[in-house]
mmCIF file with all atom_site columns, C-alpha atoms in Angstrom:
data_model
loop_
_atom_site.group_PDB
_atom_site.id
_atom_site.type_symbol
_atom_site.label_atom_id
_atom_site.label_alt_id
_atom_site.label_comp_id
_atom_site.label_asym_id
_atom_site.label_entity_id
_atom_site.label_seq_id
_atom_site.pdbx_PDB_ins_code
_atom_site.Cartn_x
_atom_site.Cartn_y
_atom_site.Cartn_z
_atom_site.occupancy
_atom_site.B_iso_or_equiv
_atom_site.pdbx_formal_charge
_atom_site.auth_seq_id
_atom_site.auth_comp_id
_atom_site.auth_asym_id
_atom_site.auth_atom_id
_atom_site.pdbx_PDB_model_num
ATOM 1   C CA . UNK A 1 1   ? 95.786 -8.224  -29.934 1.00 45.00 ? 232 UNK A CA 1
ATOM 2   C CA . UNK A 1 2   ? 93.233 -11.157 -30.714 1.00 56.00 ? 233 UNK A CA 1
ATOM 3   C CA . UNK A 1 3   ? 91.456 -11.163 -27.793 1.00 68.00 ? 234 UNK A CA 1
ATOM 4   C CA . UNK A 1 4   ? 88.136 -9.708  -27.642 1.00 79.00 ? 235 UNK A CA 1
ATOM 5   C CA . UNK A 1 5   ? 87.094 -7.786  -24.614 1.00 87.00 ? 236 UNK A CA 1
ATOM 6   C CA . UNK A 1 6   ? 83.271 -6.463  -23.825 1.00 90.00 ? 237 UNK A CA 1
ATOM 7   C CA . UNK A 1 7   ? 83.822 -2.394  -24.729 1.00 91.00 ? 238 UNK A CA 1
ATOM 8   C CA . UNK A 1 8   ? 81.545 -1.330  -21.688 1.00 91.00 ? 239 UNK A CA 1
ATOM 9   C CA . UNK A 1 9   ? 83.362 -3.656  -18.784 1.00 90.00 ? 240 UNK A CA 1
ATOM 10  C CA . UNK A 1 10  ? 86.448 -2.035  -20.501 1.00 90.00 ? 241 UNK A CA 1
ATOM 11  C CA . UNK A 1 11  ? 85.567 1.389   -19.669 1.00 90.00 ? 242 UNK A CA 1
ATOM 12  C CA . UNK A 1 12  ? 83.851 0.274   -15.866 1.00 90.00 ? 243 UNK A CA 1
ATOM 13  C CA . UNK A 1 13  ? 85.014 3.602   -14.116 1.00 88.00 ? 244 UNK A CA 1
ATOM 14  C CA . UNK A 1 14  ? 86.037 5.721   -16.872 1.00 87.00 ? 245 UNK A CA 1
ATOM 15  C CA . UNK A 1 15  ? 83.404 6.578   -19.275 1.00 87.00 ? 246 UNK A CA 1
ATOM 16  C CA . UNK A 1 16  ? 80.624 4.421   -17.879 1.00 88.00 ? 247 UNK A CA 1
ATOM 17  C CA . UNK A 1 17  ? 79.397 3.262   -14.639 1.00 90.00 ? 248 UNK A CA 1
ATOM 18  C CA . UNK A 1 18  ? 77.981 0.090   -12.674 1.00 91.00 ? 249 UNK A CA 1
ATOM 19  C CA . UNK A 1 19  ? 74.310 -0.900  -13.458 1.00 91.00 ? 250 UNK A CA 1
ATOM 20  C CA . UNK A 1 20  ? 73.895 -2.127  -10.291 1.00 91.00 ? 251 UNK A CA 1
ATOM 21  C CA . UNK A 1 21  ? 75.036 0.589   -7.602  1.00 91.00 ? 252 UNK A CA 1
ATOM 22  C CA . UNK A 1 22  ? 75.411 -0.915  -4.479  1.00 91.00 ? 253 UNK A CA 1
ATOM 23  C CA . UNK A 1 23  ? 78.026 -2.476  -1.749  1.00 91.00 ? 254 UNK A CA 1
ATOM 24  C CA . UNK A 1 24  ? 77.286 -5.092  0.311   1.00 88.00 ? 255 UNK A CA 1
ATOM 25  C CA . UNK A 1 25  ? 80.429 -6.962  2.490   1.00 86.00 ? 256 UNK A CA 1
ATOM 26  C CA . UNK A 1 26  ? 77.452 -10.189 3.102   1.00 87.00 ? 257 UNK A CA 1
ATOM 27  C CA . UNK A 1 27  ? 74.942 -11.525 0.807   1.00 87.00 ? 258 UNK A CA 1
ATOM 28  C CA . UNK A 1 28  ? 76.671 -10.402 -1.856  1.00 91.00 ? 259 UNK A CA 1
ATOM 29  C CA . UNK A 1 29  ? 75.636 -13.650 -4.047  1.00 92.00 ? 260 UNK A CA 1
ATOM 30  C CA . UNK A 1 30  ? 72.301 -13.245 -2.970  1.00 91.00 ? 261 UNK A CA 1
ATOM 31  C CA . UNK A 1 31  ? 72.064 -9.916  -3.736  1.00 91.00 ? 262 UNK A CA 1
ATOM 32  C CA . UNK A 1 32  ? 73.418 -10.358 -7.216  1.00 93.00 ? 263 UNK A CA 1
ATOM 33  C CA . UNK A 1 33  ? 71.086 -13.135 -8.066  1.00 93.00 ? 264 UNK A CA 1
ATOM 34  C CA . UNK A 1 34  ? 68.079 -10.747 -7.172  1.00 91.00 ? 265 UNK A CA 1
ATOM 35  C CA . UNK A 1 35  ? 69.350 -8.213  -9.555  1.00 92.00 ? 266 UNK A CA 1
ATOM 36  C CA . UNK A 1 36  ? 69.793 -10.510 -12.782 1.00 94.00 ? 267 UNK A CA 1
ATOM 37  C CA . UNK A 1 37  ? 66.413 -11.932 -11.409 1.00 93.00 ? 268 UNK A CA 1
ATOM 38  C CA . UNK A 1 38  ? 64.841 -8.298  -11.400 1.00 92.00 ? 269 UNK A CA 1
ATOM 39  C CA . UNK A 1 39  ? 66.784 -7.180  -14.739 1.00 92.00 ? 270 UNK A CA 1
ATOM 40  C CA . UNK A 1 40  ? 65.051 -10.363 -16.722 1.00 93.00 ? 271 UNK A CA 1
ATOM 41  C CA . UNK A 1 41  ? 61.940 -9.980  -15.465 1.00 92.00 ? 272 UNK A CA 1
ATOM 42  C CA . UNK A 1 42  ? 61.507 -6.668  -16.620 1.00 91.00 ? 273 UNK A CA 1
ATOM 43  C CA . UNK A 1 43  ? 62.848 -7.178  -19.983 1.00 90.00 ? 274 UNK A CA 1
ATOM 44  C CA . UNK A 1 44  ? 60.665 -10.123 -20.648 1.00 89.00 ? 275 UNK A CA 1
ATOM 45  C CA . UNK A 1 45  ? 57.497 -8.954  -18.900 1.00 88.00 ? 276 UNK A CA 1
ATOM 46  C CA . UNK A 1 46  ? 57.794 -5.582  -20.974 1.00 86.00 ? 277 UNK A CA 1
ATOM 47  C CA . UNK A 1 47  ? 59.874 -6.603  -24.228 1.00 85.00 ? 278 UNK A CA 1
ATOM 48  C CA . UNK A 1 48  ? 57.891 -4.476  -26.595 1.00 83.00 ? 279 UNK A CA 1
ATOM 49  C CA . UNK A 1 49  ? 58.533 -1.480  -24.583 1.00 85.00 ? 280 UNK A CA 1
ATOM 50  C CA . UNK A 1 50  ? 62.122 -0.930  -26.352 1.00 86.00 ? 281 UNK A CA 1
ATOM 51  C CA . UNK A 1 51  ? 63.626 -1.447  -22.776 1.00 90.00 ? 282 UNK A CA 1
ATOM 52  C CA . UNK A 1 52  ? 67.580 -0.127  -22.887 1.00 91.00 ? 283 UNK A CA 1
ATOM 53  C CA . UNK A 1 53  ? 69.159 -0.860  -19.266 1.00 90.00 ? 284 UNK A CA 1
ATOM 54  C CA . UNK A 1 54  ? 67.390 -1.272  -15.767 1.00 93.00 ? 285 UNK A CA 1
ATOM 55  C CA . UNK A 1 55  ? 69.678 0.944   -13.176 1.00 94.00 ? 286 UNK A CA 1
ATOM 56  C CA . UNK A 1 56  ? 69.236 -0.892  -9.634  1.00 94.00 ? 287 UNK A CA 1
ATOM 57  C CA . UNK A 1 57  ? 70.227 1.409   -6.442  1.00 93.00 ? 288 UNK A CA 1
ATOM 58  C CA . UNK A 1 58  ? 70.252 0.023   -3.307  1.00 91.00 ? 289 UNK A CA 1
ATOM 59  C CA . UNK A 1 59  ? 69.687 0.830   0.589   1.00 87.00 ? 290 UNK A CA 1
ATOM 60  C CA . UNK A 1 60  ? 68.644 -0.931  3.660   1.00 83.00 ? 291 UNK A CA 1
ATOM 61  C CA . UNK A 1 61  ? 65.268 -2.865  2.877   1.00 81.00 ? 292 UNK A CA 1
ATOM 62  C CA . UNK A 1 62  ? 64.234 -0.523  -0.261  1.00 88.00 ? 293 UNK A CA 1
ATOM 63  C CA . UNK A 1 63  ? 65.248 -0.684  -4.385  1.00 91.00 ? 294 UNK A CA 1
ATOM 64  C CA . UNK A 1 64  ? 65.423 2.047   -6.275  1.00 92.00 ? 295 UNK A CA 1
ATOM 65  C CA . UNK A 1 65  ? 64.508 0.525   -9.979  1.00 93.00 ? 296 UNK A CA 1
ATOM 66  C CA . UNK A 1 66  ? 65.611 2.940   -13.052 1.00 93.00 ? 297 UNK A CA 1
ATOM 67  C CA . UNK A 1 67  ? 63.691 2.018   -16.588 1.00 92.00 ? 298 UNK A CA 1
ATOM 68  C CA . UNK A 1 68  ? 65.598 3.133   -19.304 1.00 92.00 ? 299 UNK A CA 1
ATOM 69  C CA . UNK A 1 69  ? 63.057 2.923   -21.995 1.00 91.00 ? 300 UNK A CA 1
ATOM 70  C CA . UNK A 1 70  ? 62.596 3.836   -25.665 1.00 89.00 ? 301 UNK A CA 1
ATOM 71  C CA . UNK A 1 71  ? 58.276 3.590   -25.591 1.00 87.00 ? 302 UNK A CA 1
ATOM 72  C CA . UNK A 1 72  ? 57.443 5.196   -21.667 1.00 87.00 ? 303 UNK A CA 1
ATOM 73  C CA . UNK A 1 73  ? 53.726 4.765   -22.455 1.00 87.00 ? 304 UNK A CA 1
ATOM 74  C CA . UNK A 1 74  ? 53.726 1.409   -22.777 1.00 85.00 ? 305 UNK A CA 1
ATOM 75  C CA . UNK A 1 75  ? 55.485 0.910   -19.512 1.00 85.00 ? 306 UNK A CA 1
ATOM 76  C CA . UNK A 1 76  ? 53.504 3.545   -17.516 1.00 87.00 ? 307 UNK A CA 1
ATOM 77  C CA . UNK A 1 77  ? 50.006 2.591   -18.642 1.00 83.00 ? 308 UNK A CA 1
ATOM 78  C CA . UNK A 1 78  ? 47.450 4.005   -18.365 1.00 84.00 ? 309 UNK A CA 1
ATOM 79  C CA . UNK A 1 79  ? 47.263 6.622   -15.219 1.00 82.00 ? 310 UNK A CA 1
ATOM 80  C CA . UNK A 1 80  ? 50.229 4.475   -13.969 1.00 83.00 ? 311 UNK A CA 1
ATOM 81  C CA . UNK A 1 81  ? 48.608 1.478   -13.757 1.00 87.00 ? 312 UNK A CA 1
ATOM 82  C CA . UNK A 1 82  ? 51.023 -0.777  -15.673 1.00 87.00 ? 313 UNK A CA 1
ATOM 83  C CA . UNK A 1 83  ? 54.550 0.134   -13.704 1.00 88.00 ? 314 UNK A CA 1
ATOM 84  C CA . UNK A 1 84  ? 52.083 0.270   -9.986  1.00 89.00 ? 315 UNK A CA 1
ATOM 85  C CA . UNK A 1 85  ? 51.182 -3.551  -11.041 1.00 90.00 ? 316 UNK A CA 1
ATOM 86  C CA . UNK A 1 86  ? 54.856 -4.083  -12.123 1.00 89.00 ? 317 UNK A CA 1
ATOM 87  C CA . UNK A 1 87  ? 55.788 -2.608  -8.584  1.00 91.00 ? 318 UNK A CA 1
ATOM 88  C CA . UNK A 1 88  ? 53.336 -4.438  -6.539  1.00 91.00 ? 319 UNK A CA 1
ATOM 89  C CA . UNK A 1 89  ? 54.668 -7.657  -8.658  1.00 91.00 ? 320 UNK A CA 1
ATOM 90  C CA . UNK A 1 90  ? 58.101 -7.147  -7.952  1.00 90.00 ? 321 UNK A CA 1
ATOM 91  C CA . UNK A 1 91  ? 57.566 -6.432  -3.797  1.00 90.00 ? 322 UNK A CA 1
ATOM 92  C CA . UNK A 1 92  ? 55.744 -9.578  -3.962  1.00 91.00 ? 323 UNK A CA 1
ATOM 93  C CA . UNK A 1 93  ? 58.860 -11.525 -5.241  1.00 89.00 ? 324 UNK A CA 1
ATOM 94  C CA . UNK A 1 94  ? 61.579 -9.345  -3.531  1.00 87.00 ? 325 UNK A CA 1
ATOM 95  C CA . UNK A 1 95  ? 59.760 -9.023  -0.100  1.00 87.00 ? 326 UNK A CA 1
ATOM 96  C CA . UNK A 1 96  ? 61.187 -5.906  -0.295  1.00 88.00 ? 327 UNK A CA 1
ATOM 97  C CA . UNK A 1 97  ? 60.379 -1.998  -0.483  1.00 91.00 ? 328 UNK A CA 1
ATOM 98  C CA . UNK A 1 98  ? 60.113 -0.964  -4.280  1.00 91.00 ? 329 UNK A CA 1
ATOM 99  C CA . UNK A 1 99  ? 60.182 2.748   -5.989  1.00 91.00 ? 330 UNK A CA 1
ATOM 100 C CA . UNK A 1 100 ? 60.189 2.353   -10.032 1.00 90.00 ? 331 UNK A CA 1
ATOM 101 C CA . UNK A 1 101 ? 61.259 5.348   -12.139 1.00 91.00 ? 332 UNK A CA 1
ATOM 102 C CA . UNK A 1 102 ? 61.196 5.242   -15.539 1.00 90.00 ? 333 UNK A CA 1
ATOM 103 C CA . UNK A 1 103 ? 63.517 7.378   -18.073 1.00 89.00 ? 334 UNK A CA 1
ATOM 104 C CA . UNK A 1 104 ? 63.087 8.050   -21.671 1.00 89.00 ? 335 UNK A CA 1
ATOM 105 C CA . UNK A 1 105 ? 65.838 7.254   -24.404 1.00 88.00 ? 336 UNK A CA 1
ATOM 106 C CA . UNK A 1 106 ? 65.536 10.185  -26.780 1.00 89.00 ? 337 UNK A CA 1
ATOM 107 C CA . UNK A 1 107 ? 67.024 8.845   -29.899 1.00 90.00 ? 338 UNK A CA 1
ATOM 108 C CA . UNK A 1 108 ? 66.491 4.762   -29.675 1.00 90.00 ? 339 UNK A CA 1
ATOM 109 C CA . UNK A 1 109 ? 68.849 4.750   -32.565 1.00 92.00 ? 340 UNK A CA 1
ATOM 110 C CA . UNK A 1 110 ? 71.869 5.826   -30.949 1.00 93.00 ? 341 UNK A CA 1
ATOM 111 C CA . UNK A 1 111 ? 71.308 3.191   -28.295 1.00 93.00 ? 342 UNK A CA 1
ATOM 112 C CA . UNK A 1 112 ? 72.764 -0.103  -29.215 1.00 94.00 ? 343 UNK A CA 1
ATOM 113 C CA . UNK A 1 113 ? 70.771 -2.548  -27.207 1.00 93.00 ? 344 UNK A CA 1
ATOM 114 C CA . UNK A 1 114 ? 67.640 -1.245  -29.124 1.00 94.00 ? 345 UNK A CA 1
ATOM 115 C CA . UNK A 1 115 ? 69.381 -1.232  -32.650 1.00 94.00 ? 346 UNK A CA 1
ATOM 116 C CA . UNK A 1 116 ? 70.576 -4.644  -31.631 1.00 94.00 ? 347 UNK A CA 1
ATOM 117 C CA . UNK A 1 117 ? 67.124 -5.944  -30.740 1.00 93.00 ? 348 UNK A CA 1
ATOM 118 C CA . UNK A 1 118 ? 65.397 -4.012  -34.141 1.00 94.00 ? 349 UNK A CA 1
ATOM 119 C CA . UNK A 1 119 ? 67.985 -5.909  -36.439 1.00 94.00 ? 350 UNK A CA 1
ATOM 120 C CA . UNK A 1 120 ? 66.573 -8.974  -34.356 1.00 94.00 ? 351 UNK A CA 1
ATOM 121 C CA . UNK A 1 121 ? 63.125 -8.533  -34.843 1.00 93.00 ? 352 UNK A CA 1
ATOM 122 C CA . UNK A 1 122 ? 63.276 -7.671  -38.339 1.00 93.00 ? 353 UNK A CA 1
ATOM 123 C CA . UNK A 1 123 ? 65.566 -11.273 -39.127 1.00 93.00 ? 354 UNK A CA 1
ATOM 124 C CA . UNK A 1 124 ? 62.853 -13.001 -37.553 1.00 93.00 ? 355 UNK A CA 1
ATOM 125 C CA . UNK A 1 125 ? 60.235 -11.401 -39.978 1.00 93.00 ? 356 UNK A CA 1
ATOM 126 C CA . UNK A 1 126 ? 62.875 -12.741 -43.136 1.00 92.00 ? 357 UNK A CA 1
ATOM 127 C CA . UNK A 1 127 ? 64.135 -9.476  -43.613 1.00 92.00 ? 358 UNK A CA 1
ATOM 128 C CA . UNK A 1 128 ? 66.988 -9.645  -45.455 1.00 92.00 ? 359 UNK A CA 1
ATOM 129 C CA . UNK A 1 129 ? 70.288 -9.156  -43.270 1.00 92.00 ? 360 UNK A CA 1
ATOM 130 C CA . UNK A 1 130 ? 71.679 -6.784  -45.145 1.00 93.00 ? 361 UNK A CA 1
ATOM 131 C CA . UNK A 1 131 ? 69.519 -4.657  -45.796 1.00 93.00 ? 362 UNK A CA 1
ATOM 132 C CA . UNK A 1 132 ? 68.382 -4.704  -41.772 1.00 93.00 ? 363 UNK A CA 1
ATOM 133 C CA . UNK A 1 133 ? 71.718 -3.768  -40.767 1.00 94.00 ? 364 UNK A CA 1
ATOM 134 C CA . UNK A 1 134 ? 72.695 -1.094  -43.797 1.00 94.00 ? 365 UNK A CA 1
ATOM 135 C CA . UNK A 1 135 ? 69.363 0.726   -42.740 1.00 94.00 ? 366 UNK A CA 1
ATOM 136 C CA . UNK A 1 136 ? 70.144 0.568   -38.725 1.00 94.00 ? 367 UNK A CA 1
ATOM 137 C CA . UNK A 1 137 ? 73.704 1.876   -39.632 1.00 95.00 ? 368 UNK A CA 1
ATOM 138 C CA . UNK A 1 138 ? 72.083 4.802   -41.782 1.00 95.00 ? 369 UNK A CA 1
ATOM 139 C CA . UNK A 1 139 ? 69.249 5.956   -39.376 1.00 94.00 ? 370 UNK A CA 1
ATOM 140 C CA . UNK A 1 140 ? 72.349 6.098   -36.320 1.00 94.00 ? 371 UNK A CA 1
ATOM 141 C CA . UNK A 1 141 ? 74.457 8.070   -38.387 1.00 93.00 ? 372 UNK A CA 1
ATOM 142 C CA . UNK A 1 142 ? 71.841 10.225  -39.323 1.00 93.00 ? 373 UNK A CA 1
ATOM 143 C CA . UNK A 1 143 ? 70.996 10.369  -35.539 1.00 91.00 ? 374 UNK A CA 1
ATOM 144 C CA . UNK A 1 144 ? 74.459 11.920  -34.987 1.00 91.00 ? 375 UNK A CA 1
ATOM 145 C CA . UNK A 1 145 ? 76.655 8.726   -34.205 1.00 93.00 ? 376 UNK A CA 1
ATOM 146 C CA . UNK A 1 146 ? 80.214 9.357   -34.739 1.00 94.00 ? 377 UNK A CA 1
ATOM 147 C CA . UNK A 1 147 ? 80.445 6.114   -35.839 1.00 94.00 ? 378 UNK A CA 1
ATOM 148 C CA . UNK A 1 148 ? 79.052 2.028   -35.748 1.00 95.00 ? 379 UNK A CA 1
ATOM 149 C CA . UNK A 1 149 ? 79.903 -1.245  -36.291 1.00 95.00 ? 380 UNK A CA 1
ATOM 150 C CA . UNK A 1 150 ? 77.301 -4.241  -36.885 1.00 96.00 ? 381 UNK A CA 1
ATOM 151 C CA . UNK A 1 151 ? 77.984 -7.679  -37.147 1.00 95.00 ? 382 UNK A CA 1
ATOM 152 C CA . UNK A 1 152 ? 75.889 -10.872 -37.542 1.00 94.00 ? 383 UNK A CA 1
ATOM 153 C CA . UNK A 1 153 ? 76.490 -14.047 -37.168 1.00 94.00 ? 384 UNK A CA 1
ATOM 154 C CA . UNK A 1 154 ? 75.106 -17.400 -37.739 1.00 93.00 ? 385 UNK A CA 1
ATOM 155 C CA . UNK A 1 155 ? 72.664 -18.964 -40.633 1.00 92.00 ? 386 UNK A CA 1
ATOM 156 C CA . UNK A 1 156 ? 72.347 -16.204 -42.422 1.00 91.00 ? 387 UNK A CA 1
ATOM 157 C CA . UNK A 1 157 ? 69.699 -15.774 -45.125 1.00 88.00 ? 388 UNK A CA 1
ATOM 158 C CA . UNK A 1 158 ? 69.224 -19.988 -44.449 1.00 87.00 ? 389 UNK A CA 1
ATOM 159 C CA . UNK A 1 159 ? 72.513 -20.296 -45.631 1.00 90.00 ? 390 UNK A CA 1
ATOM 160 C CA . UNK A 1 160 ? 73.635 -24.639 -45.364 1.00 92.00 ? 391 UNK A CA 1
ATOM 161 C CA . UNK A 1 161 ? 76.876 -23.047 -43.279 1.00 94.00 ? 392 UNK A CA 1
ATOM 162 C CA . UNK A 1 162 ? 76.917 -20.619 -40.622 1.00 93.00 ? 393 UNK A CA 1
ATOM 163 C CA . UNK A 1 163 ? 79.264 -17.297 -41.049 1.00 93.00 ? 394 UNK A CA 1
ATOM 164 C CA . UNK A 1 164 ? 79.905 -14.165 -39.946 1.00 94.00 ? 395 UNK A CA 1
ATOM 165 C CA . UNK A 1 165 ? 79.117 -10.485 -41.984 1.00 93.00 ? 396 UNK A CA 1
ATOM 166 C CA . UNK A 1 166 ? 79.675 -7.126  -40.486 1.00 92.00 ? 397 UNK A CA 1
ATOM 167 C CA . UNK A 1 167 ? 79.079 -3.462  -42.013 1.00 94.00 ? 398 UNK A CA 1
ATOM 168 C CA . UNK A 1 168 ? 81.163 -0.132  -40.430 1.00 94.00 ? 399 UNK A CA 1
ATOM 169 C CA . UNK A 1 169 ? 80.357 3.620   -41.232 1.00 94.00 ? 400 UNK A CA 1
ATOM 170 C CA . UNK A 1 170 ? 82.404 5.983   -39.708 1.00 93.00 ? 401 UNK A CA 1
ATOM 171 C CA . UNK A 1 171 ? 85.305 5.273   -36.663 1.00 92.00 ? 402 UNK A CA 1
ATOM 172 C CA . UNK A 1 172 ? 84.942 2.490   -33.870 1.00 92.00 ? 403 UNK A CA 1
ATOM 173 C CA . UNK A 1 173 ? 88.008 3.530   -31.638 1.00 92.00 ? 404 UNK A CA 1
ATOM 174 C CA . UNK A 1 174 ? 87.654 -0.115  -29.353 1.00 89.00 ? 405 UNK A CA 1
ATOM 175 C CA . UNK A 1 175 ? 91.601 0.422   -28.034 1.00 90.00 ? 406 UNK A CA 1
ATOM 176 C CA . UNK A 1 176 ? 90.633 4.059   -26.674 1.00 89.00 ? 407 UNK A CA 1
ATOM 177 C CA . UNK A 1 177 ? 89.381 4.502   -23.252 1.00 90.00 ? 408 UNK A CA 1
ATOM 178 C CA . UNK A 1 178 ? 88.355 8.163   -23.213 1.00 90.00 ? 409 UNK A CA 1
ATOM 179 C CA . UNK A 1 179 ? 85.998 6.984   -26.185 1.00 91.00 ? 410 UNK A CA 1
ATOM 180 C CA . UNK A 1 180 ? 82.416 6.588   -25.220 1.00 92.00 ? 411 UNK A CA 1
ATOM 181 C CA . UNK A 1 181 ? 81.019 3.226   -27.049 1.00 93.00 ? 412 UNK A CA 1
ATOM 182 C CA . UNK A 1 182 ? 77.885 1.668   -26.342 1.00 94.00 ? 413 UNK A CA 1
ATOM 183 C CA . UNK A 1 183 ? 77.718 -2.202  -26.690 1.00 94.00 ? 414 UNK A CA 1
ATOM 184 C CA . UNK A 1 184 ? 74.654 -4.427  -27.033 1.00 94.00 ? 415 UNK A CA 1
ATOM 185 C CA . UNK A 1 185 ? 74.234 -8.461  -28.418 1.00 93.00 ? 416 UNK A CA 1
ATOM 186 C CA . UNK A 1 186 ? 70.754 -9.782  -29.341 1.00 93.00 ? 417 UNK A CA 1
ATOM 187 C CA . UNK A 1 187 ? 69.618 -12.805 -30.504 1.00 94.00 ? 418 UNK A CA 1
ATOM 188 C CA . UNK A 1 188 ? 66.987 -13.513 -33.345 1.00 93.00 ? 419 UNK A CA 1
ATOM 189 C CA . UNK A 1 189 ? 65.527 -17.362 -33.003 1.00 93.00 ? 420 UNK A CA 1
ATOM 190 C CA . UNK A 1 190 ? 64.802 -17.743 -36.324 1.00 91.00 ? 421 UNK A CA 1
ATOM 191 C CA . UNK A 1 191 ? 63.130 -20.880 -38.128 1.00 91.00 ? 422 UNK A CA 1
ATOM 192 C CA . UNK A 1 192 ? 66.611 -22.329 -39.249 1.00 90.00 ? 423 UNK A CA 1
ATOM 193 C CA . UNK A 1 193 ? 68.253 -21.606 -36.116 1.00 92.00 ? 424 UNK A CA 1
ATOM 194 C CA . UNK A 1 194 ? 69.377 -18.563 -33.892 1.00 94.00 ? 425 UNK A CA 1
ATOM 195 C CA . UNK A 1 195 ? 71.486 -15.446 -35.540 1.00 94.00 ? 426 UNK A CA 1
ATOM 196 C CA . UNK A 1 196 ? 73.935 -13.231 -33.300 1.00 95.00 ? 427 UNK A CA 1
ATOM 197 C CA . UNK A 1 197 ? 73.704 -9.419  -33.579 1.00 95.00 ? 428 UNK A CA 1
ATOM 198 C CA . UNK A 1 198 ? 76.176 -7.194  -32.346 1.00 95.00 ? 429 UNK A CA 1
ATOM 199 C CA . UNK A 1 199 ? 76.373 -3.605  -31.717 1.00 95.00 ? 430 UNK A CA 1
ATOM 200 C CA . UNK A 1 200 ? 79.112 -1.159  -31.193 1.00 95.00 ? 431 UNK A CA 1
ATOM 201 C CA . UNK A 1 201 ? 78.096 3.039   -31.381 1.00 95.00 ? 432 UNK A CA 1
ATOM 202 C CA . UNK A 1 202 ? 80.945 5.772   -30.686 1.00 94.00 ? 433 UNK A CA 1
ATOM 203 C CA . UNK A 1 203 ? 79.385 8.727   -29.371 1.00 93.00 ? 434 UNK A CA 1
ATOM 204 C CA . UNK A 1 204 ? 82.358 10.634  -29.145 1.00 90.00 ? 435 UNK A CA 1
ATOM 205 C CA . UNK A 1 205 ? 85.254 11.313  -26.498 1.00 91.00 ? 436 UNK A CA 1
ATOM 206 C CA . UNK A 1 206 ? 85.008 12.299  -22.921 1.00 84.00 ? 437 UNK A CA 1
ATOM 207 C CA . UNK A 1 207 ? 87.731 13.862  -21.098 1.00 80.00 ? 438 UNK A CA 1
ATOM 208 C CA . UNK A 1 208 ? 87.863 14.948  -17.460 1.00 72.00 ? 439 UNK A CA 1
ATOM 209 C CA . UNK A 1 209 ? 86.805 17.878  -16.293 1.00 66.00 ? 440 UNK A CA 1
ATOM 210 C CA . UNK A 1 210 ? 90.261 18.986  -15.145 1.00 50.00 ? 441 UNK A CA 1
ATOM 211 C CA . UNK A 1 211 ? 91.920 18.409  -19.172 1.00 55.00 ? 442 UNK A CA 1
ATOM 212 C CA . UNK A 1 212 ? 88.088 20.421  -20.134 1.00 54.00 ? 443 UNK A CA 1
ATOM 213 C CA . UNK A 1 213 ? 89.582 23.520  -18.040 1.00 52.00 ? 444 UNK A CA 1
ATOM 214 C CA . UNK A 1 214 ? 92.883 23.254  -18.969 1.00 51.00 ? 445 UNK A CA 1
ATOM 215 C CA . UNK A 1 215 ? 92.328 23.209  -22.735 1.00 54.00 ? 446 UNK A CA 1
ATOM 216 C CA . UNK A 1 216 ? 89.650 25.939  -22.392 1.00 52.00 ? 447 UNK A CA 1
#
């Protein structure tokens, strides 16, 4: 069993659902490119906001935009101003009909886009590796994560050779597909070259409503 799969593609159906919920039997290329176009925008025009996902619904002519977001205030503005102007921006580029909602992540350190993107930030200000990803893994577990894995990868510490280090508290169940894991990369572009972060968080199990009923 070698070979690596991405934990969230895994689960596509079972524990976790499509980011971008649509169908389309034309255009589908086109429609696609729009989305990754929309999804980096975002990020990059708000990347201090602590932005988790971006949920993109579909219908005829309109977009329904979902911000999942760790810092709302940032992305709201003030009176609204900020996600209006981001609206306005992105019915400019689309051409099309845009309603932006934005959600709050409650604990940013169960999430494991943010953690991954905190270990980032904090490599690119020399913190030392270890100690960026020994801290992450205590503040999650203290947030109520069942378990988490971290791993890094690349120059570490300015190291002459690249390699790989990774820290684990508590249980990572990867080959289980009832298990609910969230999975994130970032990448810190440090001064000696780039460094590879990943995340994996176990939240728990879900089971079906119909085994829920059955066991109660």
């Amino acid at each position: 069993m070698g070979q690596k799969t991405n934990p969230i593609g895994f689960r596509l159906g079972i524990t976790r659902t499509w980011d971008s919920r649509w169908y389309a039997k034309k255009d589908y290329a086109d429609l696609l490119r729009e989305d990754i176009f929309i999804r980096k925008y975002i990020t990059s025009r708000l990347h201090r906001a602590g932005i988790s996902r971006v949920v993109i619904d579909r219908a005829p002519k309109k977009i329904t935009v979902t911000i999942y977001t760790a810092r709302p205030g940032i992305v709201i503005g003030r009176k609204g101003a900020e996600v209006d102007q981001l609206r306005d921006e992105l019915q400019h580029i689309t051409k099309k009909e845009i309603h932006v909602n934005i959600q709050e992540v409650e604990k940013p350190e169960l999430d494991a886009k943010l953690v991954a993107e905190h270990i980032a930030s904090q490599l690119v200000q020399r913190v030392s590796h270890r100690r960026a990803m020994k801290k992450a893994i205590a503040s999650s577990m203290r947030a109520g994560a069942k378990g988490i894995k971290i791993q890094c990868k690349g120059r570490l510490g300015g190291a002459e050779m690249a390699r790989c280090e990774h820290y684990m508290e508590g249980r990572v169940p990867l080959h289980t597909l009832r298990a609910d894991v969230d999975y994130a990369r970032a990448t810190a572009r440090t001064t000696y070259g780039t460094i590879g972060i990943k995340v994996w968080i176990f939240h728990g199990e879900k089971f079906p409503e119909a085994q829920k009923t059955q066991s109660a």
